[in-house]
Amino acid sequence: SALTQPASVSGSPGQSITISCTGTSSHVGISNLVSWYQQHPGKAPKLVIHEGTKRPSGVSDRFSGSKSDNTASLTISGLQAEDEADYYCCSFTGTTAWVFGGGTKVTVL
Amino acid sequence: QVQLVESGGGVVQPGRSLRISCAASGFTFTSYDMHWVRQAPGKGLEWVTVISYDGITKYYADSVKGRFTISRDNSKNTLSLLMNGLQREDTALYYCAREVTGKWYFDWGQGTLVTVSS
């Protein structure tokens, strides 16, 4: 993938975890192009963060997004069992295509 | 409320063709660029193609360029994907997605499964 994510991240209930998404200056480097999706097994992806840091209405404020240079990050604070899912970052490449990260499996211990 | 309902998936032999469709409702279809995104079994999401709101501009992932054709019928609020020369690697759940203008994110359908197998 043009966007690199860790394959897995785990944490105990109540802890905070951070998922990174590393790209290039042409997409992740422009933070408002990055979105994050949560996907539970057998379900369609659900938006949790858009434009790098914005949280849609209805999404828990335990989800937050940030960026440093060419790496975007999704932080889940106060980890709960329902947060166990796959998470994908996504960005417009700035030219003609879109790209997803390889996905990160979040496990709640 | 945005609704995207995909249809047309099924089992198809390698080398054959298949057309899948997406019926859109709950928004002004003619105002939005539309995408197809796929997910192979047990794998991650892969962007496939996009068509502009007016149907004029189309872009494709390298993996499908020359084989897949995206189209839309704005009079029927329908998005389509014609897949030619299907390969086993094209087996996936195909999602129809609306690009939210200026916000850089997608609204998703539930997907239609395409299985390429002899």
XYZ file of C-alpha atoms in Angstrom:
227
model
C 0.000 0.000 0.000
C 1.122 3.526 -0.596
C -0.036 4.193 2.974
C 1.704 2.147 5.665
C -0.122 1.047 8.801
C 0.917 -1.402 11.525
C -0.753 -4.778 11.051
C -2.008 -4.920 14.618
C -2.318 -2.870 17.777
C -3.681 -4.029 21.103
C -4.600 -2.511 24.434
C -6.494 -3.171 27.615
C -9.892 -1.660 28.348
C -9.552 1.964 29.382
C -6.130 2.407 27.806
C -5.292 4.605 24.821
C -3.874 3.301 21.577
C -2.555 5.060 18.490
C -2.554 3.785 14.916
C -0.129 5.390 12.491
C -0.518 5.915 8.759
C 2.608 6.914 6.876
C 2.532 8.264 3.350
C 4.202 10.982 1.336
C 4.151 14.748 1.285
C 1.718 14.703 -1.630
C -1.116 13.145 0.340
C -0.718 12.398 4.039
C 1.491 15.437 4.213
C -1.672 17.384 3.453
C -3.656 16.400 6.504
C -7.087 17.425 5.393
C -6.998 14.678 2.729
C -6.861 11.835 5.283
C -9.862 9.898 6.541
C -10.131 6.938 8.899
C -12.625 4.067 8.785
C -13.601 1.427 11.300
C -14.722 -1.941 9.975
C -16.269 -4.700 12.040
C -16.348 -8.232 10.556
C -18.974 -8.595 7.872
C -19.828 -4.895 7.926
C -19.195 -1.970 5.618
C -16.543 0.557 6.670
C -17.710 3.335 8.967
C -16.161 6.805 8.973
C -14.602 7.845 12.291
C -12.346 10.761 11.247
C -12.249 12.954 8.145
C -9.983 15.771 6.979
C -7.311 14.475 9.316
C -8.847 15.626 12.574
C -12.607 16.073 12.210
C -15.022 13.699 13.898
C -18.453 13.106 12.325
C -21.517 13.589 14.449
C -22.407 10.399 16.231
C -18.821 9.183 16.533
C -17.512 8.924 20.080
C -15.159 11.683 21.197
C -12.794 8.915 22.250
C -11.663 8.914 18.606
C -9.245 11.640 17.538
C -6.962 12.294 14.585
C -3.660 14.087 14.221
C -0.736 14.551 11.843
C 3.003 15.018 12.021
C 4.897 15.519 8.774
C 3.904 12.617 6.499
C 2.318 10.492 9.216
C -1.328 10.671 10.193
C -2.500 9.057 13.406
C -5.745 7.801 14.896
C -5.957 7.664 18.684
C -8.625 5.744 20.553
C -8.774 6.711 24.197
C -10.627 4.836 26.925
C -10.499 1.667 24.847
C -13.711 -0.375 24.938
C -14.564 -3.884 23.769
C -16.692 -2.462 20.944
C -13.614 -0.756 19.506
C -12.186 -4.130 18.486
C -12.221 -3.912 14.692
C -10.075 -3.225 11.645
C -9.097 0.377 10.968
C -8.083 1.863 7.624
C -6.615 5.212 6.703
C -7.379 6.658 3.286
C -6.159 9.616 1.268
C -6.576 11.289 -2.056
C -3.158 11.170 -3.722
C -3.406 14.682 -5.030
C -3.436 13.564 -8.645
C -5.846 11.025 -10.070
C -6.283 8.294 -7.501
C -7.127 7.416 -3.953
C -5.223 5.054 -1.715
C -5.907 3.049 1.431
C -3.568 1.830 4.087
C -3.215 -1.909 4.555
C -5.376 -1.850 7.663
C -4.725 -2.304 11.369
C -6.434 -4.912 13.510
C -7.203 -3.520 16.944
C -7.521 -6.084 19.710
C -8.926 -5.275 23.134
C -7.181 -7.534 25.615
C -30.528 9.620 4.296
C -27.891 8.419 1.864
C -28.561 4.949 0.496
C -26.285 3.020 -1.831
C -27.467 -0.440 -2.845
C -25.170 -2.603 -4.920
C -26.346 -5.513 -7.051
C -25.224 -7.840 -9.799
C -22.507 -9.793 -8.054
C -22.104 -13.513 -8.528
C -19.822 -16.307 -9.659
C -18.113 -15.841 -13.021
C -15.474 -17.830 -14.852
C -11.994 -16.412 -15.432
C -11.810 -14.334 -18.580
C -15.532 -13.591 -18.624
C -17.329 -10.304 -18.009
C -19.717 -9.040 -15.357
C -21.539 -5.780 -14.758
C -22.385 -4.647 -11.244
C -24.588 -1.721 -10.359
C -25.334 0.658 -7.527
C -28.700 2.348 -6.966
C -28.340 5.673 -5.171
C -30.992 7.536 -3.212
C -31.388 10.109 -0.471
C -29.144 12.721 -2.094
C -28.673 14.655 -5.330
C -26.804 12.021 -7.323
C -25.774 14.440 -10.063
C -23.736 16.509 -7.604
C -21.308 13.853 -6.456
C -18.300 11.958 -7.756
C -18.783 8.224 -7.265
C -16.293 5.440 -6.611
C -15.929 1.679 -6.485
C -13.775 0.212 -3.726
C -13.175 -3.518 -3.331
C -12.098 -5.868 -0.583
C -10.774 -9.347 -1.300
C -11.732 -11.998 1.258
C -9.737 -11.464 4.428
C -7.824 -8.556 2.901
C -7.835 -4.778 3.086
C -9.667 -2.108 1.151
C -8.504 -1.283 -2.385
C -9.645 1.774 -4.323
C -10.722 0.757 -7.837
C -12.124 3.676 -9.819
C -13.878 7.046 -9.729
C -16.241 8.875 -12.062
C -16.955 12.580 -11.882
C -20.425 13.907 -11.113
C -21.048 14.606 -14.817
C -19.624 11.304 -16.054
C -16.862 12.975 -18.031
C -13.762 12.233 -15.957
C -12.794 8.709 -14.964
C -9.723 7.320 -13.238
C -8.727 3.740 -12.547
C -6.322 1.827 -10.337
C -3.464 0.286 -12.300
C -4.707 -3.194 -11.346
C -7.922 -2.771 -13.375
C -6.972 -0.216 -16.032
C -7.948 -1.386 -19.491
C -10.270 -4.119 -18.141
C -12.861 -2.258 -16.039
C -15.122 0.589 -17.138
C -17.068 2.801 -14.767
C -20.199 4.595 -15.916
C -23.244 6.353 -14.517
C -26.789 7.119 -15.568
C -27.749 10.372 -13.890
C -31.331 10.061 -15.102
C -31.679 6.830 -13.116
C -29.362 7.602 -10.186
C -27.340 4.530 -11.031
C -23.634 3.767 -11.015
C -22.212 0.784 -12.904
C -18.964 -1.116 -13.251
C -18.337 -3.292 -16.297
C -15.610 -5.792 -15.560
C -14.012 -7.545 -18.528
C -11.311 -10.189 -18.579
C -11.965 -11.089 -14.957
C -9.128 -12.743 -13.070
C -9.168 -14.772 -9.866
C -7.480 -11.812 -8.157
C -10.604 -9.733 -8.866
C -12.597 -11.849 -6.401
C -13.805 -9.367 -3.818
C -16.680 -7.564 -2.190
C -17.266 -4.479 -4.335
C -18.470 -1.375 -2.524
C -20.142 1.600 -4.164
C -19.058 4.816 -2.448
C -20.068 8.458 -2.604
C -17.252 10.977 -2.306
C -18.375 13.773 -0.039
C -17.329 16.876 -1.920
C -14.590 18.906 -0.280
C -14.556 16.687 2.801
C -12.358 13.923 1.382
C -14.280 10.937 2.669
C -16.699 8.260 1.478
C -20.204 7.152 2.282
C -20.523 3.414 1.650
C -22.983 0.844 0.406
C -23.110 -2.700 1.781
C -21.259 -4.270 -1.146
C -21.856 -6.968 -3.728
C -19.682 -10.079 -3.885
C -17.927 -11.026 -7.106
C -16.291 -14.443 -7.212
C -14.087 -15.392 -10.140
C -13.789 -19.151 -10.270
C -13.946 -21.975 -12.764
